[in-house]
Coordinates of C-alpha atoms in Angstrom, one line a residue:
Chain A
M6 CA -47.9 10.4 8.8
A7 CA -47.1 10.9 12.5
H8 CA -48.5 14.0 14.2
F9 CA -46.2 17.0 14.4
E10 CA -46.8 20.2 16.4
K11 CA -45.3 23.6 15.7
A12 CA -41.9 23.5 17.3
K13 CA -41.2 25.8 20.3
S14 CA -37.4 25.7 19.8
L15 CA -34.8 24.2 17.6
H16 CA -34.3 21.5 20.3
D17 CA -38.0 20.7 20.2
W18 CA -38.0 20.7 16.4
L19 CA -35.1 18.1 16.4
N20 CA -36.7 16.2 19.3
Q21 CA -39.9 15.6 17.3
R22 CA -37.9 14.3 14.3
L23 CA -34.8 12.6 15.9
A24 CA -35.9 11.9 19.5
V25 CA -32.6 13.5 20.7
D26 CA -33.7 13.4 24.3
A27 CA -34.4 9.7 24.2
V28 CA -31.1 9.0 22.5
R29 CA -29.3 11.1 25.1
R30 CA -30.9 9.2 27.9
V31 CA -30.1 5.8 26.5
M32 CA -26.5 6.7 25.5
A33 CA -25.5 8.9 28.3
T34 CA -27.5 10.2 31.2
E35 CA -29.2 6.9 32.0
Y36 CA -26.4 4.6 30.9
W37 CA -25.3 3.1 34.2
I38 CA -21.7 2.5 35.2
P39 CA -20.7 0.7 38.5
K40 CA -18.8 3.0 40.9
N41 CA -16.2 0.5 42.0
I42 CA -14.1 0.4 38.9
N43 CA -10.5 1.6 38.6
F44 CA -8.5 3.4 35.9
L45 CA -8.0 0.1 33.9
W46 CA -11.6 0.4 32.8
A47 CA -10.7 3.6 31.0
M48 CA -8.7 1.7 28.4
G49 CA -11.8 1.4 26.2
M50 CA -12.2 5.2 26.0
I51 CA -8.4 5.5 25.4
L52 CA -8.8 3.1 22.5
A53 CA -11.7 5.0 21.1
V54 CA -9.6 8.3 21.3
T55 CA -6.6 6.6 19.7
F56 CA -8.7 5.2 16.9
G57 CA -10.0 8.7 16.3
L58 CA -6.4 9.9 16.1
L59 CA -5.5 7.2 13.6
L60 CA -8.5 8.1 11.5
V61 CA -7.8 11.8 11.4
S62 CA -4.0 11.4 10.8
G63 CA -4.7 8.7 8.2
I64 CA -7.0 11.0 6.3
F65 CA -4.3 13.6 6.0
L66 CA -1.7 11.0 5.0
L67 CA -4.1 9.8 2.4
M68 CA -4.1 13.2 0.7
Y69 CA -0.5 12.8 -0.4
Y70 CA 0.3 9.1 -0.3
Q71 CA 0.6 7.4 -3.7
P72 CA -0.2 3.6 -3.9
N73 CA 2.3 2.9 -6.7
V74 CA 5.4 0.7 -6.4
A75 CA 7.5 3.3 -8.1
T76 CA 6.4 6.3 -6.1
A77 CA 5.0 5.0 -2.7
F78 CA 8.3 5.1 -0.9
D79 CA 9.1 8.7 -1.9
S80 CA 5.5 9.9 -1.4
V81 CA 5.9 8.9 2.3
N82 CA 9.6 9.6 2.9
Y83 CA 10.0 12.7 0.8
T84 CA 6.6 14.3 0.0
I85 CA 4.8 13.8 3.3
M86 CA 7.9 14.1 5.5
K87 CA 9.7 17.0 3.8
E88 CA 7.3 18.9 1.5
V89 CA 3.9 18.8 3.1
E90 CA 3.6 21.2 6.0
F91 CA 3.1 19.3 9.2
G92 CA 3.1 16.1 7.1
W93 CA 5.7 14.8 9.7
L94 CA 3.1 15.3 12.4
W95 CA 0.4 13.2 10.8
R96 CA 2.9 10.5 10.0
H97 CA 4.3 10.4 13.5
I98 CA 0.8 10.5 15.1
H99 CA -0.2 7.7 12.8
G100 CA 2.9 5.6 13.4
V101 CA 3.0 6.0 17.2
A102 CA -0.8 5.5 17.5
A103 CA -0.6 2.3 15.4
S104 CA 2.0 1.0 17.9
V105 CA 0.5 2.3 21.1
V106 CA -3.0 1.1 20.2
F107 CA -1.7 -2.4 20.6
L108 CA -0.2 -1.7 24.0
I109 CA -3.6 -0.4 25.2
I110 CA -5.4 -3.4 23.5
Y111 CA -3.2 -5.8 25.5
I112 CA -3.8 -3.9 28.7
H113 CA -7.5 -3.9 28.0
M114 CA -7.5 -7.7 27.3
F115 CA -5.5 -8.6 30.3
T116 CA -7.7 -6.4 32.5
G117 CA -10.6 -8.4 31.2
I118 CA -8.9 -11.7 31.9
Y119 CA -7.8 -10.6 35.4
Y120 CA -11.2 -9.5 36.5
G121 CA -13.1 -12.3 34.7
S122 CA -15.0 -9.7 32.6
Y123 CA -15.6 -12.3 29.8
K124 CA -17.8 -14.5 31.9
K125 CA -21.5 -14.9 32.9
G126 CA -23.3 -13.3 30.1
R127 CA -20.4 -11.2 29.0
E128 CA -19.1 -13.7 26.4
M129 CA -20.1 -11.5 23.4
I130 CA -18.2 -8.6 24.8
W131 CA -15.1 -10.8 24.8
I132 CA -15.7 -12.3 21.4
S133 CA -16.5 -9.0 19.7
G134 CA -13.3 -7.6 21.4
M135 CA -11.2 -10.5 20.0
L136 CA -12.7 -9.9 16.5
L137 CA -11.6 -6.3 16.9
F138 CA -8.1 -7.4 17.9
V139 CA -7.8 -9.6 14.8
T140 CA -9.2 -6.9 12.5
F141 CA -6.8 -4.3 14.1
S142 CA -3.9 -6.8 13.4
A143 CA -4.9 -7.0 9.7
E144 CA -5.2 -3.2 9.6
A145 CA -1.8 -2.8 11.1
F146 CA -0.2 -5.3 8.7
S147 CA -1.8 -3.8 5.6
G148 CA -0.7 -0.4 6.7
Y149 CA 2.8 -1.6 7.3
M150 CA 3.0 -2.5 3.6
L151 CA 2.2 1.0 2.3
P152 CA 5.5 2.8 2.7
W153 CA 6.9 0.0 0.4
G154 CA 10.2 -0.2 2.2
Q155 CA 12.4 -3.3 2.6
M156 CA 10.6 -4.5 5.8
S157 CA 7.2 -3.8 4.2
Y158 CA 8.1 -5.9 1.1
W159 CA 9.6 -8.8 3.0
A160 CA 6.9 -8.8 5.7
G161 CA 4.4 -9.0 2.9
M162 CA 6.4 -11.9 1.3
V163 CA 6.7 -13.9 4.5
I164 CA 3.2 -13.3 5.8
T165 CA 1.5 -14.1 2.5
N166 CA 3.7 -17.3 2.3
L167 CA 2.1 -18.5 5.5
F168 CA -1.1 -18.9 3.4
A169 CA 0.6 -21.7 1.4
G170 CA -0.1 -23.8 4.5
G171 CA 3.3 -25.4 4.8
S172 CA 3.2 -28.8 3.2
L173 CA -0.1 -28.1 1.6
H174 CA 1.8 -26.0 -0.9
A175 CA -1.2 -23.8 -1.8
D176 CA 1.0 -21.6 -3.9
G177 CA -2.0 -20.8 -6.1
L178 CA -3.7 -19.2 -3.1
V179 CA -0.7 -17.2 -2.3
E180 CA -0.4 -15.9 -5.9
W181 CA -4.2 -15.1 -5.8
I182 CA -3.8 -13.1 -2.6
R183 CA -0.8 -11.2 -4.1
G184 CA -2.3 -10.9 -7.6
D185 CA 1.3 -11.6 -8.8
Y186 CA 4.1 -14.1 -8.2
V187 CA 5.6 -11.7 -5.7
P188 CA 4.4 -8.7 -3.8
A189 CA 4.0 -6.1 -6.6
Q190 CA 1.7 -3.4 -7.9
A191 CA -1.5 -5.5 -7.6
F192 CA -0.5 -6.4 -4.0
L193 CA 0.2 -2.8 -3.0
N194 CA -3.1 -1.5 -4.5
R195 CA -5.3 -4.1 -2.8
F196 CA -3.6 -3.8 0.6
F197 CA -4.0 0.0 0.2
M198 CA -7.8 -0.6 -0.4
L199 CA -8.0 -3.0 2.6
H200 CA -6.1 -0.5 4.8
V201 CA -8.1 2.6 4.0
L202 CA -11.6 1.3 3.2
L203 CA -12.6 -2.3 3.9
L204 CA -10.9 -3.0 7.2
P205 CA -11.7 0.4 8.7
L206 CA -15.4 -0.2 7.8
A207 CA -15.2 -3.6 9.5
I208 CA -13.5 -2.0 12.5
L209 CA -16.3 0.6 12.8
A210 CA -19.0 -2.0 12.6
L211 CA -17.2 -4.2 15.2
I212 CA -16.8 -1.2 17.6
G213 CA -20.6 -0.8 17.3
L214 CA -21.1 -4.5 18.1
H215 CA -18.6 -4.3 21.0
F216 CA -20.5 -1.4 22.5
A217 CA -23.9 -3.0 21.9
A218 CA -22.6 -6.2 23.6
L219 CA -21.9 -4.1 26.7
R220 CA -25.3 -2.6 26.9
I221 CA -27.3 -5.5 28.4
P222 CA -24.9 -7.3 30.7
H223 CA -23.3 -4.0 31.7
V224 CA -19.7 -3.4 32.6
N225 CA -18.1 -5.7 35.2
N226 CA -16.6 -4.2 38.4
Q227 CA -13.5 -4.5 40.6
D228 CA -15.1 -7.0 43.0
G229 CA -17.0 -9.0 40.5
E230 CA -20.1 -8.0 42.4
E231 CA -23.5 -8.8 40.8
I232 CA -25.3 -5.4 40.7
D233 CA -29.0 -5.0 40.3
F234 CA -28.7 -2.2 37.8
E235 CA -32.4 -1.3 37.7
A236 CA -32.7 -1.0 41.5
E237 CA -29.5 0.9 41.8
A238 CA -30.4 3.2 38.9
A239 CA -33.8 3.9 40.5
K240 CA -32.0 4.8 43.8
Y241 CA -29.7 7.2 41.8
K242 CA -32.6 8.8 40.0
A243 CA -34.5 9.2 43.2
G244 CA -31.7 11.4 44.4
D245 CA -29.6 9.0 46.5
K246 CA -26.5 9.4 44.4
A247 CA -24.2 8.5 47.3
G248 CA -26.0 5.4 48.3
S249 CA -26.4 4.0 44.7
K250 CA -23.8 1.6 43.5
V251 CA -24.0 3.0 40.0
I252 CA -23.4 6.3 38.4
A253 CA -24.6 7.9 35.1
F254 CA -22.1 7.6 32.2
A255 CA -22.4 11.2 31.2
N256 CA -21.4 13.6 32.5
D257 CA -20.6 12.1 35.9
F258 CA -18.5 9.0 35.0
M259 CA -17.0 10.5 31.9
S260 CA -15.1 13.0 33.9
K261 CA -13.0 10.2 35.4
D262 CA -12.5 8.5 31.9
M263 CA -11.5 11.9 30.5
M264 CA -8.9 12.4 33.2
V265 CA -7.3 9.1 32.4
V266 CA -7.5 10.0 28.7
G267 CA -5.8 13.3 29.5
I268 CA -2.9 11.7 31.2
Y269 CA -2.6 9.2 28.4
L270 CA -2.5 12.0 25.8
V271 CA 0.4 13.7 27.6
F272 CA 2.3 10.4 27.3
F273 CA 1.1 9.9 23.7
F274 CA 2.2 13.3 22.4
Y275 CA 5.5 13.0 24.4
L276 CA 6.1 9.9 22.2
V277 CA 4.9 11.6 19.0
F278 CA 7.3 14.6 19.5
Y279 CA 10.3 13.1 21.2
H280 CA 10.3 9.3 20.7
Y281 CA 8.5 8.6 17.4
G282 CA 11.5 6.4 16.3
F283 CA 10.4 3.4 18.3
A284 CA 7.4 2.9 16.0
M285 CA 9.5 3.1 12.8
D286 CA 11.7 0.2 11.7
P287 CA 15.1 1.5 10.4
V288 CA 15.1 -1.3 7.7
N289 CA 11.9 0.3 6.3
F290 CA 13.9 3.4 5.3
D291 CA 15.4 1.4 2.5
P292 CA 13.2 1.1 -0.6
A293 CA 11.7 -2.3 -1.3
D294 CA 14.1 -4.7 -3.2
G295 CA 12.8 -8.0 -4.3
L296 CA 16.3 -9.4 -4.8
K297 CA 17.8 -8.6 -1.4
T298 CA 16.5 -9.9 2.0
P299 CA 17.3 -8.0 5.2
A300 CA 19.5 -10.0 7.6
H301 CA 16.7 -10.4 10.2
I302 CA 13.1 -10.3 9.5
Y303 CA 10.9 -9.6 12.5
P304 CA 7.5 -8.1 12.9
E305 CA 6.5 -5.1 14.9
W306 CA 6.7 -5.6 18.7
Y307 CA 3.0 -6.4 19.1
F308 CA 3.2 -9.5 16.9
L309 CA 6.4 -10.8 18.3
W310 CA 4.8 -13.2 20.8
S311 CA 2.8 -15.0 18.1
Y312 CA 5.7 -14.9 15.7
E313 CA 7.9 -16.6 18.3
I314 CA 5.3 -19.4 18.7
L315 CA 5.7 -20.1 15.0
R316 CA 9.5 -19.9 14.9
P317 CA 11.0 -22.6 17.1
F318 CA 9.1 -25.5 15.5
P319 CA 9.5 -27.1 12.0
T320 CA 7.2 -25.6 9.3
D321 CA 4.0 -27.6 9.8
P322 CA 3.9 -27.9 13.6
G323 CA 4.9 -24.3 13.7
L324 CA 2.0 -23.2 11.5
I325 CA -0.4 -25.3 13.7
A326 CA 1.0 -23.7 16.9
F327 CA 0.7 -20.3 15.2
G328 CA -2.9 -20.9 14.2
F329 CA -3.6 -22.2 17.8
A330 CA -2.2 -18.9 19.2
Q331 CA -4.4 -16.9 16.9
V332 CA -7.7 -18.5 17.8
I333 CA -7.3 -19.7 21.4
F334 CA -8.1 -16.4 23.1
F335 CA -11.5 -16.5 21.4
L336 CA -12.3 -19.6 23.4
L337 CA -11.4 -18.2 26.8
P338 CA -15.0 -17.8 28.1
F339 CA -15.6 -21.5 27.3
L340 CA -12.3 -22.8 28.5
D341 CA -12.6 -21.1 31.9
R342 CA -15.0 -23.5 33.6
S343 CA -15.2 -21.6 36.9
P344 CA -18.4 -19.7 37.8
N345 CA -16.5 -17.0 39.6
A346 CA -16.3 -13.6 37.9
V347 CA -14.0 -12.1 40.5
P348 CA -10.4 -10.7 40.4
A349 CA -7.8 -13.4 39.7
S350 CA -6.2 -12.6 43.1
R351 CA -9.1 -14.4 44.8
R352 CA -9.2 -17.4 42.5
G353 CA -6.3 -19.5 43.7
L354 CA -4.6 -21.4 40.9
F355 CA -6.1 -19.2 38.2
N356 CA -4.1 -16.3 39.7
V357 CA -0.9 -18.3 39.1
W358 CA -2.2 -19.1 35.6
F359 CA -2.8 -15.5 34.8
W360 CA 0.6 -14.2 35.9
V361 CA 2.5 -17.1 34.3
M362 CA 0.6 -16.4 31.0
L363 CA 1.5 -12.7 31.2
V364 CA 5.2 -13.3 31.9
D365 CA 5.3 -16.1 29.2
M366 CA 3.9 -13.7 26.6
I367 CA 6.5 -11.1 27.6
V368 CA 9.3 -13.7 27.3
L369 CA 7.9 -14.7 23.9
T370 CA 7.9 -11.1 22.8
A371 CA 11.6 -10.6 23.9
M372 CA 12.7 -13.9 22.2
G373 CA 10.8 -13.0 19.0
K374 CA 13.0 -10.0 18.6
L375 CA 16.3 -11.7 19.3
P376 CA 18.0 -13.8 16.5
P377 CA 17.0 -17.5 16.7
E378 CA 20.4 -18.8 17.9
G379 CA 21.7 -20.8 20.8
I380 CA 20.1 -20.2 24.2
F381 CA 17.5 -17.7 22.7
S382 CA 15.9 -20.4 20.5
T383 CA 15.8 -22.8 23.5
I384 CA 14.1 -20.2 25.7
G385 CA 11.8 -19.4 22.8
L386 CA 10.9 -23.1 22.4
V387 CA 10.2 -23.6 26.1
A388 CA 8.1 -20.4 26.2
A389 CA 6.1 -21.5 23.1
I390 CA 5.4 -24.9 24.7
T391 CA 4.5 -23.2 28.0
F392 CA 2.0 -21.1 26.2
I393 CA 0.2 -24.1 24.6
V394 CA 0.4 -26.1 27.9
L395 CA -1.1 -23.2 29.9
W396 CA -4.2 -23.2 27.6
I397 CA -4.6 -26.9 27.8
L398 CA -4.4 -26.8 31.6
L399 CA -6.9 -23.9 31.9
P400 CA -10.2 -26.0 31.9
F401 CA -8.8 -28.4 34.5
I402 CA -7.5 -25.6 36.8
T403 CA -10.8 -23.7 36.6
K404 CA -13.0 -26.8 36.9
K405 CA -11.4 -27.5 40.3
E406 CA -11.9 -24.0 41.5
K407 CA -14.3 -23.6 44.5
E408 CA -17.4 -21.5 44.0
L409 CA -17.0 -18.2 45.8
Chain B
M6 CA -53.8 -19.9 2.3
K7 CA -53.6 -19.1 -1.3
D8 CA -52.0 -15.8 -0.4
S9 CA -49.4 -17.3 1.9
S10 CA -48.4 -19.9 -0.7
R11 CA -48.1 -17.0 -3.3
R12 CA -45.8 -15.2 -0.8
G13 CA -43.9 -18.3 -0.2
F14 CA -43.3 -18.7 -3.9
M15 CA -42.2 -15.1 -4.3
G16 CA -39.8 -15.6 -1.4
K17 CA -38.3 -18.8 -2.9
A18 CA -38.1 -17.2 -6.4
F19 CA -36.3 -14.2 -4.9
G20 CA -34.1 -16.4 -2.9
A21 CA -33.1 -18.4 -6.0
V22 CA -32.4 -15.2 -8.0
A23 CA -30.4 -13.7 -5.2
G24 CA -28.5 -17.0 -4.7
V25 CA -27.4 -17.1 -8.4
G26 CA -26.5 -13.4 -8.1
A27 CA -24.4 -14.0 -5.0
V28 CA -22.5 -17.0 -6.5
A29 CA -21.9 -15.0 -9.7
S30 CA -20.6 -12.0 -7.8
L31 CA -18.3 -14.2 -5.6
Y32 CA -16.9 -15.7 -8.8
A33 CA -16.3 -12.2 -10.3
M34 CA -14.7 -11.1 -7.0
K35 CA -12.4 -14.2 -7.0
K36 CA -11.4 -13.6 -10.7
S37 CA -10.8 -9.9 -10.1
W38 CA -8.0 -10.8 -7.7
D39 CA -6.3 -13.2 -10.1
P40 CA -2.9 -12.1 -11.6
L41 CA -3.5 -9.9 -14.7
P42 CA -2.7 -11.2 -18.2
S43 CA 0.2 -8.8 -18.4
V44 CA 1.7 -10.2 -15.2
K45 CA 1.3 -13.7 -16.5
A46 CA 2.8 -12.8 -19.9
A47 CA 5.9 -11.4 -18.3
G48 CA 6.5 -14.8 -16.8
F49 CA 9.3 -15.9 -19.2
T50 CA 13.0 -15.2 -19.0
T51 CA 15.8 -16.5 -21.3
L52 CA 19.3 -17.1 -19.9
D53 CA 22.4 -17.4 -22.0
M54 CA 24.2 -20.2 -20.1
S55 CA 27.7 -19.6 -21.6
A56 CA 28.0 -16.2 -19.8
Y57 CA 28.4 -17.7 -16.3
K58 CA 31.7 -18.1 -14.4
E59 CA 32.5 -21.1 -12.3
N60 CA 31.6 -21.0 -8.6
E61 CA 30.3 -17.5 -8.9
L62 CA 26.6 -17.1 -7.9
V63 CA 24.6 -14.8 -10.2
T64 CA 21.1 -13.8 -9.3
E65 CA 18.7 -13.4 -12.2
K66 CA 15.1 -12.3 -12.0
W67 CA 12.1 -14.3 -13.1
R68 CA 8.5 -13.4 -12.2
G69 CA 9.9 -10.8 -9.8
K70 CA 11.6 -13.6 -7.9
P71 CA 15.4 -14.0 -7.6
I72 CA 16.8 -17.0 -9.5
F73 CA 20.2 -18.4 -8.5
V74 CA 22.5 -19.5 -11.3
L75 CA 25.7 -21.2 -10.3
K76 CA 28.1 -22.9 -12.7
Y77 CA 29.9 -25.8 -11.0
T78 CA 33.7 -26.2 -11.2
A79 CA 35.0 -29.6 -12.5
D80 CA 35.7 -30.5 -8.9
M81 CA 32.1 -29.7 -7.8
L82 CA 30.8 -31.7 -10.7
A83 CA 32.9 -34.7 -9.9
K84 CA 31.7 -34.8 -6.3
L85 CA 28.0 -34.9 -7.1
T86 CA 26.0 -37.7 -5.4
E87 CA 23.1 -39.3 -7.3
Q88 CA 20.6 -37.1 -5.4
Q89 CA 22.6 -34.0 -6.2
K90 CA 22.9 -35.0 -9.8
A91 CA 19.2 -35.2 -10.1
R92 CA 18.9 -31.5 -8.9
S93 CA 21.5 -30.2 -11.4
I94 CA 21.0 -29.0 -14.9
M95 CA 23.5 -30.2 -17.5
I96 CA 24.1 -28.1 -20.6
N97 CA 26.9 -29.0 -23.1
G98 CA 28.7 -31.1 -20.5
E99 CA 28.7 -28.3 -17.9
G100 CA 26.7 -28.6 -14.6
Y101 CA 24.6 -25.8 -13.2
L102 CA 22.4 -25.0 -10.3
V103 CA 19.4 -23.1 -11.4
N104 CA 17.1 -22.6 -8.3
L105 CA 14.5 -20.2 -7.0
G106 CA 16.5 -18.0 -4.6
L107 CA 13.9 -18.1 -1.9
C108 CA 14.2 -20.2 1.2
T109 CA 11.6 -22.9 1.2
H110 CA 10.8 -22.2 4.8
L111 CA 9.4 -18.7 4.7
G112 CA 10.8 -17.1 1.5
C113 CA 13.9 -15.2 2.6
I114 CA 16.8 -15.0 0.2
P115 CA 19.7 -17.2 1.3
S116 CA 23.3 -16.1 0.7
Y117 CA 26.0 -18.1 -1.0
N118 CA 29.5 -18.7 0.5
P119 CA 31.8 -19.6 -2.4
D120 CA 34.5 -20.9 0.1
D121 CA 32.5 -23.7 1.7
K122 CA 30.2 -23.8 -1.3
S123 CA 26.9 -23.6 0.7
F124 CA 23.9 -21.4 1.1
L125 CA 22.8 -20.0 4.5
C126 CA 19.4 -18.5 5.1
A127 CA 20.1 -16.1 8.0
C128 CA 16.4 -15.6 8.9
H129 CA 16.0 -19.0 10.6
G130 CA 19.4 -20.6 10.1
G131 CA 18.6 -23.0 7.3
T132 CA 21.5 -24.2 5.1
Y133 CA 21.7 -25.7 1.6
D134 CA 24.6 -27.3 -0.3
Y135 CA 25.8 -26.0 -3.7
T136 CA 23.1 -28.0 -5.6
G137 CA 20.4 -26.2 -3.4
D138 CA 19.6 -29.4 -1.4
V139 CA 18.7 -28.7 2.2
T140 CA 21.4 -29.7 4.7
K141 CA 20.0 -28.1 7.9
A142 CA 16.3 -27.5 8.9
P143 CA 14.0 -25.6 9.3
P144 CA 13.6 -25.5 5.5
P145 CA 11.4 -28.5 4.7
R146 CA 13.0 -29.2 1.3
G147 CA 15.8 -28.1 -1.1
L148 CA 15.5 -24.8 -3.0
D149 CA 12.8 -25.1 -5.7
I150 CA 13.7 -25.4 -9.3
P151 CA 11.8 -23.1 -11.6
P152 CA 10.1 -24.6 -14.7
F153 CA 12.8 -24.5 -17.4
K154 CA 13.5 -25.7 -21.0
V155 CA 16.9 -26.3 -22.4
E156 CA 17.3 -24.8 -25.9
G157 CA 20.9 -25.3 -27.1
N158 CA 23.0 -23.0 -25.0
T159 CA 20.1 -21.1 -23.5
L160 CA 17.6 -21.8 -20.8
V161 CA 14.0 -20.6 -21.0
L162 CA 12.5 -20.1 -17.5
G163 CA 8.7 -20.4 -17.3
E164 CA 8.4 -23.2 -19.9
E165 CA 8.4 -26.8 -18.9
G166 CA 10.9 -28.9 -20.9
P167 CA 11.4 -32.7 -20.7
E168 CA 14.2 -32.4 -18.1
Y169 CA 12.0 -30.3 -15.8
K170 CA 9.1 -32.6 -16.2
N171 CA 11.3 -35.5 -15.3
M172 CA 12.5 -33.7 -12.1
K173 CA 8.9 -33.0 -11.1
A174 CA 7.9 -36.6 -11.7
N175 CA 10.8 -37.8 -9.6
G176 CA 9.9 -35.5 -6.7
V177 CA 13.2 -33.5 -7.0
T178 CA 11.2 -30.2 -7.1
L179 CA 7.6 -29.2 -6.6

């Protein structure tokens, strides 16, 4: 057994057993952050805080929610909303956070793309982030099922039907996923399990991986400058805090992160208290009915762009385009052939690519919400093709880019 | 040397046991997600075909899914093409559409317009004629026909009769 001395204090007692000082150094006081980063780098902290809000509000909803096809709808819309004191608060926090978390994820992603933060040794940060995005999508979808309203039921029907693989007619697979011929009790129970246990566990593990992936290559900065972290950290520790290009994560850098989080929370709770309706689909306030389809079936706003890539094509090409849209972002670090990890504004054609991609995804989002008729379906088709063409062009554009 | 080969053997033996265990648990996990026997047993529905009125769509329920039943008028019956005839079910000289009421594109429920005698799926704009045959994409094929068996004046859904097997063999339905 290791040697232990009589502890001089509680801190010393813990330090001998848990190495609290060493952990604090590694995680906070000697975790180095570049100084030249703007508020967009605070999105990670905002996401962590929002995930915390989702977890806490979810635990409170879980105390009264009933995963049964006969009682689920009322347990949400009557028990939680009307009977449970402050039940409405947990539901609105959960609903708004589930929607806003995707807005922040998209800002986080596009910040990474704009500043080239996925390149040069930072590929794992990007890949683990994309895995988080996909897991969050599954988490959002499984949660959307739980109130067992009309949109829940039909979203479940349509999304599980995608697994039939178009002309492959893998109906057995679809029935296996549902545990029934249609979304029913078995389906609700297993999506409940996925939403409250398996997927959150996966998310927690992936957040760990995402943070670990950051530790060695360190966070990128606004100018794409390659910083010698050890030399700069030594300068900082020697007392030259002004001259060093880095700053300790805690408590120094955290104060800036927390200020951005503070501003975000004002906006967040403004939505929770005054505009929670945007995160709730009116159709989902009708109980699920397997014999009646709503006139228009559309996903939540954050899935609209990929839904619109599926929609304008016939079934099989649509599914292929949809699959393409789901995986292509993972390959970004390998499709971008340029060695420059600098802001897009200094990268010539890539700058054009970035803004066209951003605008194209906004157009896809808007068209995904509108009914697929006339001019809207034409715009949707053009935008979907543009999306695919942009990704095909990316390696060629970036290959030609001059080294900075 | 002797020691390391012993360890190697222990390693391989453990690997084999763990491999069998892993495959067995994956099998158990797969089977746990299969539909329950009670779900499968409830998969039969009997319809009394004499109760339906001409050109009036009735939605029945089978395996939780909507089933469209439409009795043709004499006029509709007379106008059937060969392809449409193959999709129709004849009972005592009367013609019927009996189809799964889910769009073959992504599973929405189309609505029937008795005036122009066609189905429209509002989700993505697919249309079907009164025999459930697709007339406008995106649906890749006509409405599916559930497994059925004709027994006198009744129809049993969930059981494959000779007429259904025939339809399947001819590629009329999946």
